[in-house]
CSV table of C-alpha atoms in Angstrom, one decimal:
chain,number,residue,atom,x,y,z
A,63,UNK,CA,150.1,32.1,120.8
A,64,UNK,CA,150.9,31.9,124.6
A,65,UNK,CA,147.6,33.0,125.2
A,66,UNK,CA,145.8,30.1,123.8
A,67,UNK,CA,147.5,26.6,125.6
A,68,UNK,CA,144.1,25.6,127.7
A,69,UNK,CA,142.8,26.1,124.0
A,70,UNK,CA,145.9,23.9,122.5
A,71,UNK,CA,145.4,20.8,125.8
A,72,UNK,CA,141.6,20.6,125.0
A,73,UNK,CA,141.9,19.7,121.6
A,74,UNK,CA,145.2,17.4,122.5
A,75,UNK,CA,142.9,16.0,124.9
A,76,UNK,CA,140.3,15.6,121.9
A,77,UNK,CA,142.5,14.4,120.1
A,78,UNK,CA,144.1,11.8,122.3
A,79,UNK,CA,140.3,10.7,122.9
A,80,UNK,CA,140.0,9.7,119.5
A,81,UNK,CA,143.5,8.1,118.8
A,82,UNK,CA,142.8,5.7,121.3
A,83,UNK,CA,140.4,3.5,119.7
A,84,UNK,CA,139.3,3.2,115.8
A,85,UNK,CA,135.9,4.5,116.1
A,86,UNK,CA,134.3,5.6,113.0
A,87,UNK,CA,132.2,8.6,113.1
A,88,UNK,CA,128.6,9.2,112.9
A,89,UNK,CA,126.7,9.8,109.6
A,90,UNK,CA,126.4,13.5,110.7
A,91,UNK,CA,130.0,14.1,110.2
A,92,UNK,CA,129.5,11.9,106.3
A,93,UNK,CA,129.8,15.7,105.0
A,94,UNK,CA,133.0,17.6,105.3
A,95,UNK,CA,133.3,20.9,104.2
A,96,UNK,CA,137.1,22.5,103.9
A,97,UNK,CA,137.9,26.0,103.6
A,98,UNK,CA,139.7,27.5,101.3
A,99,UNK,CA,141.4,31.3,100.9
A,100,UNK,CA,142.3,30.7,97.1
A,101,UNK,CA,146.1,30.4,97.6
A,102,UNK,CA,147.7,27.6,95.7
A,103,UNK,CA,149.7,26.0,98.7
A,104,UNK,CA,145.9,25.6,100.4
A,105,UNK,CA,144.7,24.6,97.4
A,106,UNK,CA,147.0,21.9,97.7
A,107,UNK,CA,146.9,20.3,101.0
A,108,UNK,CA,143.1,21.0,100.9
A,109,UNK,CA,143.3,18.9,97.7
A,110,UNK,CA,145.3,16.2,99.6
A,111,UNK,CA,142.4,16.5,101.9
A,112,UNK,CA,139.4,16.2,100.0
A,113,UNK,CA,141.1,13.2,98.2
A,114,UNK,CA,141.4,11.2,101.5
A,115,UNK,CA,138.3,12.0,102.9
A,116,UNK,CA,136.3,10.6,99.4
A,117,UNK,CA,138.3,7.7,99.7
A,118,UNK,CA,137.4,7.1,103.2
A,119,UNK,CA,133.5,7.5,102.4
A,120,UNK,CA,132.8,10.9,103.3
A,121,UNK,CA,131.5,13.6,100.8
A,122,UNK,CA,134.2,16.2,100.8
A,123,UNK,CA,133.8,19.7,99.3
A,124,UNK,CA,135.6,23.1,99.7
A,125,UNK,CA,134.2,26.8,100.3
A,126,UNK,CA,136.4,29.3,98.6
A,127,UNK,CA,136.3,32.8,100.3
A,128,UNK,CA,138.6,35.4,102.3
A,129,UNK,CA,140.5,34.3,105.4
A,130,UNK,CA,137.7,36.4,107.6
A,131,UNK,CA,134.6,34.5,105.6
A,132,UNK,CA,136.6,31.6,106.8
A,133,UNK,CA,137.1,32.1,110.2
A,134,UNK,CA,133.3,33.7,110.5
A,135,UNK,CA,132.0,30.2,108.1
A,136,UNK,CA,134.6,27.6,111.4
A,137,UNK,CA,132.9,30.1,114.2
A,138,UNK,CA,129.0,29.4,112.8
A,139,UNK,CA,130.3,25.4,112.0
A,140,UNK,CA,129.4,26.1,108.3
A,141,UNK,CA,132.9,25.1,107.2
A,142,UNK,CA,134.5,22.4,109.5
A,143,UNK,CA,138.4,22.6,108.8
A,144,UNK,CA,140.7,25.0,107.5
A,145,UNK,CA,144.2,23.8,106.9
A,146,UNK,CA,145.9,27.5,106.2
A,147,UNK,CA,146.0,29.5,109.4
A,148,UNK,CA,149.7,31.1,108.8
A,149,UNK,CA,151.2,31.9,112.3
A,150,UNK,CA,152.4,34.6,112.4
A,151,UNK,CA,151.1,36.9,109.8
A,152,UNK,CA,147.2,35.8,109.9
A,153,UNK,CA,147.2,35.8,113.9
A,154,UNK,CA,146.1,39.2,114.3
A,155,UNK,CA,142.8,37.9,112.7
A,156,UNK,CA,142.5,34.3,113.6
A,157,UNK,CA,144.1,34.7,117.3
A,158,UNK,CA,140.4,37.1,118.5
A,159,UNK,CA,138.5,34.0,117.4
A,160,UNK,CA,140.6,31.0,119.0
A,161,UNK,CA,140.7,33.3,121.9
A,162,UNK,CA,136.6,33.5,122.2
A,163,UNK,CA,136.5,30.1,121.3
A,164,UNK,CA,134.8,30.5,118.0
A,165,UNK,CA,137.9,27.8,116.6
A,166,UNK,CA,139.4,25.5,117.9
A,167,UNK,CA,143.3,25.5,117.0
A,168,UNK,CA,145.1,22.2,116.3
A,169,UNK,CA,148.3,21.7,118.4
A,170,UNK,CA,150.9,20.7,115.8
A,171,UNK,CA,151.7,22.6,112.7
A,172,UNK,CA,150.5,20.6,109.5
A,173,UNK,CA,153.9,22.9,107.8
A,174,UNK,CA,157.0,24.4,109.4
A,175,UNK,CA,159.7,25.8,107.4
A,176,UNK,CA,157.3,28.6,105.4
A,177,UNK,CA,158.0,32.0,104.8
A,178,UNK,CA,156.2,34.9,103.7
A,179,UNK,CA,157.2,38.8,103.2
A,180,UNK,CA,157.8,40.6,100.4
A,181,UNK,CA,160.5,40.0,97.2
A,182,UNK,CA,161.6,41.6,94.1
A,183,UNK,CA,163.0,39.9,91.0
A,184,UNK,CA,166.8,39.4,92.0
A,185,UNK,CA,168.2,42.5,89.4
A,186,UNK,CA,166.1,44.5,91.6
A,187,UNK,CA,168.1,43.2,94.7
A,188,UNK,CA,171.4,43.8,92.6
A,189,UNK,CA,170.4,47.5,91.8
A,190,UNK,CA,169.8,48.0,95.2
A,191,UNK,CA,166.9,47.0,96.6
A,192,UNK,CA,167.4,44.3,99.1
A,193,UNK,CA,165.0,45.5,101.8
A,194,UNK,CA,162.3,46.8,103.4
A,195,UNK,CA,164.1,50.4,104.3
A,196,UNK,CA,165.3,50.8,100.2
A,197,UNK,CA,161.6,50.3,98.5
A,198,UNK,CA,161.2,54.3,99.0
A,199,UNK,CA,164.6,55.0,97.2
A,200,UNK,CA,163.1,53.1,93.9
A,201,UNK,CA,159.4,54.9,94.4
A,202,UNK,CA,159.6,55.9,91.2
A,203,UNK,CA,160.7,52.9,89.1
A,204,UNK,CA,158.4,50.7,91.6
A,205,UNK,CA,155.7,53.3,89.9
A,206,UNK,CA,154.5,54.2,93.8
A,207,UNK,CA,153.5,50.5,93.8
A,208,UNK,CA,153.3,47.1,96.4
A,209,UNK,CA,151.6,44.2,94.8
A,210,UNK,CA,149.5,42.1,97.3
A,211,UNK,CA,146.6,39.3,96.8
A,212,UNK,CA,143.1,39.4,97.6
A,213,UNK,CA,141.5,41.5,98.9
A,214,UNK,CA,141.2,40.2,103.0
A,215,UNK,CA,144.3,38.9,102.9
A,216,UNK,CA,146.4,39.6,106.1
A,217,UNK,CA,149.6,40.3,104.5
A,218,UNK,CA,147.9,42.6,102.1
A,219,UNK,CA,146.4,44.3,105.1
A,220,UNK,CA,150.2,44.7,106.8
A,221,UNK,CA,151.6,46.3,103.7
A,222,UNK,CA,148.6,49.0,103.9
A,223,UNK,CA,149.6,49.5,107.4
A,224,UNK,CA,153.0,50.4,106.9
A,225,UNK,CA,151.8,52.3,104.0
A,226,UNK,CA,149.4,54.5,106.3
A,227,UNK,CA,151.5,54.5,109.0
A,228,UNK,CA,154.5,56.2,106.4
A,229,UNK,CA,156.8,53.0,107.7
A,230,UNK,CA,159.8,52.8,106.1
A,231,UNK,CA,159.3,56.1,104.1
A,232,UNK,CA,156.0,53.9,102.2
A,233,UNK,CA,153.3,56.8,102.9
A,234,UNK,CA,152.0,57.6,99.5
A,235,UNK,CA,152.8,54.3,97.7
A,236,UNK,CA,149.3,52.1,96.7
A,237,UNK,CA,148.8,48.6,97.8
A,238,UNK,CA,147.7,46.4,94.4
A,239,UNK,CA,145.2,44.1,95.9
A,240,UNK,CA,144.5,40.9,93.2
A,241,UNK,CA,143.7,37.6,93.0
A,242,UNK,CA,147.3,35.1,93.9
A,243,UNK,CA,147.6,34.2,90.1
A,244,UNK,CA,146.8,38.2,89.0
A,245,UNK,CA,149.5,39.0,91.1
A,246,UNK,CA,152.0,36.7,89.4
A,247,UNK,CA,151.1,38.5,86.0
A,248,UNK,CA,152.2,41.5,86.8
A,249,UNK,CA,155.4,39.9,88.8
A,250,UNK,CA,156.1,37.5,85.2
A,251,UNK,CA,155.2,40.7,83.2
A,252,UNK,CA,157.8,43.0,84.9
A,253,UNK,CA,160.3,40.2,85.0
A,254,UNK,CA,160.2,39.8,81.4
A,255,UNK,CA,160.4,43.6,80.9
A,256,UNK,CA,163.5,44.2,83.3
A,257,UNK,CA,161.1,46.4,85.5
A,258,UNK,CA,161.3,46.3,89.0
A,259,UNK,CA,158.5,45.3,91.1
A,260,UNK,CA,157.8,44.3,94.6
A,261,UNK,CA,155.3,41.9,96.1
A,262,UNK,CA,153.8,39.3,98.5
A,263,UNK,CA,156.4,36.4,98.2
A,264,UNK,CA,155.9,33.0,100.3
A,265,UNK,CA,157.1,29.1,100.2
A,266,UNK,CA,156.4,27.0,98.9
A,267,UNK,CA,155.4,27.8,96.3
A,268,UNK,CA,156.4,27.1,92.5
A,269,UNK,CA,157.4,31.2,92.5
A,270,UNK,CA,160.4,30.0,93.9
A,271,UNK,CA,161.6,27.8,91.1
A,272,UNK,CA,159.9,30.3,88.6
A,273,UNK,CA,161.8,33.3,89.3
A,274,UNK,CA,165.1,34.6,90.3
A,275,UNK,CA,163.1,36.3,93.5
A,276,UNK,CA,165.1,37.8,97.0
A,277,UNK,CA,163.5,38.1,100.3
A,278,UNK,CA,163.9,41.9,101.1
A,279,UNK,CA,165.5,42.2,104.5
A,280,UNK,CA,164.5,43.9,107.1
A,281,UNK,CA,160.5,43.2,107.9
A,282,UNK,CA,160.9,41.7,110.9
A,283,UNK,CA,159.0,43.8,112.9
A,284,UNK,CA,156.2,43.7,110.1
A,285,UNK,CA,156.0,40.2,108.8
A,286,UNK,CA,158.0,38.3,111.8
A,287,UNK,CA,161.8,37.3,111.8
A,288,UNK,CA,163.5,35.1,109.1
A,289,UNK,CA,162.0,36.4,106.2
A,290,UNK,CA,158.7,36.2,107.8
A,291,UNK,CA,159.3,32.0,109.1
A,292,UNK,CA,156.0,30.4,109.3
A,293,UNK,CA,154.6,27.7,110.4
A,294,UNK,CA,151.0,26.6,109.1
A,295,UNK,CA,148.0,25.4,111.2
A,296,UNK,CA,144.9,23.6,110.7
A,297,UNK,CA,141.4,25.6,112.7
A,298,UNK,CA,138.6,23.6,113.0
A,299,UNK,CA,134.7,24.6,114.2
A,300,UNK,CA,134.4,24.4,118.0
A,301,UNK,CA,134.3,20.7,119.2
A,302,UNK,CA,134.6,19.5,115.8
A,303,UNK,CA,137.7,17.2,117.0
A,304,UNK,CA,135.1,15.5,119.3
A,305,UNK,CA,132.0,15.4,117.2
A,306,UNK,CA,133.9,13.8,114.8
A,307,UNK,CA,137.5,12.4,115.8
A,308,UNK,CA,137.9,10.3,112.8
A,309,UNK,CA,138.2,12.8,110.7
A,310,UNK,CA,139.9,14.7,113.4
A,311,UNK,CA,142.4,11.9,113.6
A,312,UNK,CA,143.3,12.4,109.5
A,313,UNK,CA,143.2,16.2,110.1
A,314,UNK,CA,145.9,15.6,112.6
A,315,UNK,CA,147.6,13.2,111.0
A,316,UNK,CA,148.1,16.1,108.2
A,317,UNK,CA,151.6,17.3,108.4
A,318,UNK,CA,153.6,18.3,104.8
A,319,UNK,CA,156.9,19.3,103.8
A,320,UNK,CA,158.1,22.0,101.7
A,321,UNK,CA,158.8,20.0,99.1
A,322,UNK,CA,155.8,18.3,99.0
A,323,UNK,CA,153.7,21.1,98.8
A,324,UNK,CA,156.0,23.0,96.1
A,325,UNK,CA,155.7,19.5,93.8
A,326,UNK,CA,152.0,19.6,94.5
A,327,UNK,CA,151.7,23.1,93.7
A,328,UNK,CA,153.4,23.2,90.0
A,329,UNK,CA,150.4,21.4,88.3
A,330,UNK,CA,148.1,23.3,90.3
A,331,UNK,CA,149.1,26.5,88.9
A,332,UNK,CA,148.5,25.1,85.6
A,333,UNK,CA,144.7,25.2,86.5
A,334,UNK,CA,145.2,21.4,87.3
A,335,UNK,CA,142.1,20.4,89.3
A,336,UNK,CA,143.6,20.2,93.1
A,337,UNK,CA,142.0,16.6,94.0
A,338,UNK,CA,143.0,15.1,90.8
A,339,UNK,CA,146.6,16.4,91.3
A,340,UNK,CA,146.1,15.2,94.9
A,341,UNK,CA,145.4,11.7,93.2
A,342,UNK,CA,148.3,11.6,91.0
A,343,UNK,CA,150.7,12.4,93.5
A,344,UNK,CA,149.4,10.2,96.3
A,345,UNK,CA,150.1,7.2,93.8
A,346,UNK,CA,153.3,8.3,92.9
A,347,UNK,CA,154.0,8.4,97.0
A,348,UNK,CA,152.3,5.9,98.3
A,349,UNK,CA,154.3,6.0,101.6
A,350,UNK,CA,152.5,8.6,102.9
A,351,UNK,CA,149.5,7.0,103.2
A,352,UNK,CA,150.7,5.0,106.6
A,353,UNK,CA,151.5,8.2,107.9
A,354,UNK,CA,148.9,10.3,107.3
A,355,UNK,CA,146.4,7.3,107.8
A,356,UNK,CA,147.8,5.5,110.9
A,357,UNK,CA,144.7,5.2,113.4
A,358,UNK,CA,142.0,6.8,110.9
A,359,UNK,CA,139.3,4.2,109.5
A,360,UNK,CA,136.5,4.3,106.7
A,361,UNK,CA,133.7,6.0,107.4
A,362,UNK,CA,132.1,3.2,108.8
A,363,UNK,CA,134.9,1.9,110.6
A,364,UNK,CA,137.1,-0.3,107.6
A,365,UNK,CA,140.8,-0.1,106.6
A,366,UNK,CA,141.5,3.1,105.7
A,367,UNK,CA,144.7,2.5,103.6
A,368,UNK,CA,143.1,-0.5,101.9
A,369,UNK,CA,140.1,2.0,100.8
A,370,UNK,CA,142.3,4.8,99.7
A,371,UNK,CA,144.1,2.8,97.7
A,372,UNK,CA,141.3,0.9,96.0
A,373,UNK,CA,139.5,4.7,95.5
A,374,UNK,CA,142.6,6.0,93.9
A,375,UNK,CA,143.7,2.5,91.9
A,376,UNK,CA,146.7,1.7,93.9
């Protein structure tokens, strides 16, 4: 991340540029397209998003794909933001490409306080099990298995690392690579059956009100410090923030809590549609919208609080 500060100034400088006066943006920028890795806590602030941007005028929609199609869909400006670059377990991927400038990184985290390393169900912890250097003790009640999420992901690709690398005594175990909710099935399945099982664990995320779940110590060197303490970024396509600093202004603006995103989250995981959810909550919070709205107009340069809250029925 030290690398990457003349990267970081330009966009502040971008970004300053655009604060300074309400222009709206040009009809090229009417369409924005969001990425999306399929996790539910991107789901959700992409939902947030997309909600905003309709109410502003634009014509929002999402791409779904792996954290590389991403990255390769910001560098050829086929998607134009991505609010779920986690620092520091996806920057082995996404730090090549802000590097080359293929992205362009925004300088303030739109989440701190995030985590993300692996867990067991807490009776596992209380057998023994409380980190990374025990997993090889329980090989056999484990059933030689780490449960990950799609395939692509970088955490999934860490775990295989340690795993070929024979880290922590892992050589021989097999990384289960599935979708984010196939994942949970097998975590809710062995929960129910008293098995123990470990897996890719983050917040927020409702998994943490679910389940009795513990961190396992010890993955420092592996997932980063603190139980793997993240912070989450928004990418963009190169010059995006100056082609078009409206929405650049609302992408900055952008900044959740873990709380927010955990609330946010619960329907979601109930196969709730993101932007509708988005919808909901933003009327039950309408507070946020001076925030997250201060500087950022309509698409043709009109209130932008006044036309949220008319799209929504505030």
């Amino acid at each position: 991340m030290k690398k990457i500060g003349k990267v970081m100034a330009a966009c502040l400088a971008s970004l300053l540029m655009a604060g300074g006066a309400h222009a709206s943006d040009g009809e090229t920028c009417r369409k924005v397209t969001l990425g999306d890795v399929g996790w539910s806590d991107i789901a959700a602030t992409t939902g947030i998003a997309t909600a905003l941007l309709e109410g502003l005028g634009y014509d929002a929609s999402k791409t779904i794909a792996s954290p590389p199609i991403v990255l390769a869909g910001l560098k050829k400006a086929q998607i134009d933001a991505f609010l779920g670059y986690w620092d520091p377990s996806m920057t082995p991927t996404v730090k090549p490409f802000v590097d080359a400038h293929a992205v362009d990184l925004l300088p303030h985290p739109n989440l701190v306080g995030a985590r993300y390393t692996l867990a067991v169900p807490s009776f596992a912890a209380d057998a023994g099990l409380k980190g990374f250097a025990d997993i090889a003790k329980f090989r056999d009640q484990l059933d030689g298995k780490i449960y990950g999420i799609g395939a692509g992901n970088n955490g999934n690709a860490l775990v295989q690392r340690m795993i070929d690398k024979n880290e922590f005594g892992l050589g021989g175990f097999k990384l289960v690579e599935s979708s984010e909710a196939g994942m949970l099935v097998q975590v809710n399945r062995a929960i129910r059956e008293h098995r123990m099982v470990v897996f890719l664990a983050w917040e927020p995320h409702p998994m943490n009100l679910d389940y009795k779940i513990t961190y396992l110590t010890g993955g420092d060197d592996v997932f980063g410090p603190n139980y793997g303490s993240a912070k989450v970024f928004t990418i963009v396509a190169p010059g995006y923030m100056a082609r078009c600093p409206n929405v650049g202004r609302l992408l900055t603006n952008l900044q959740f809590t873990t709380d927010e995103e955990n609330r946010l989250m619960v329907p979601i995981m109930n196969h709730a549609d993101p932007v509708a959810v988005a919808k909901t909550w933003l009327k039950s919070n309408p507070d946020v919208l001076a925030k997250w709205l201060d500087g950022v107009t309509t698409i043709d340069g009109q209130d932008g609080v006044k036309a949220v809250q008319r799209t929504i029925g505030m």
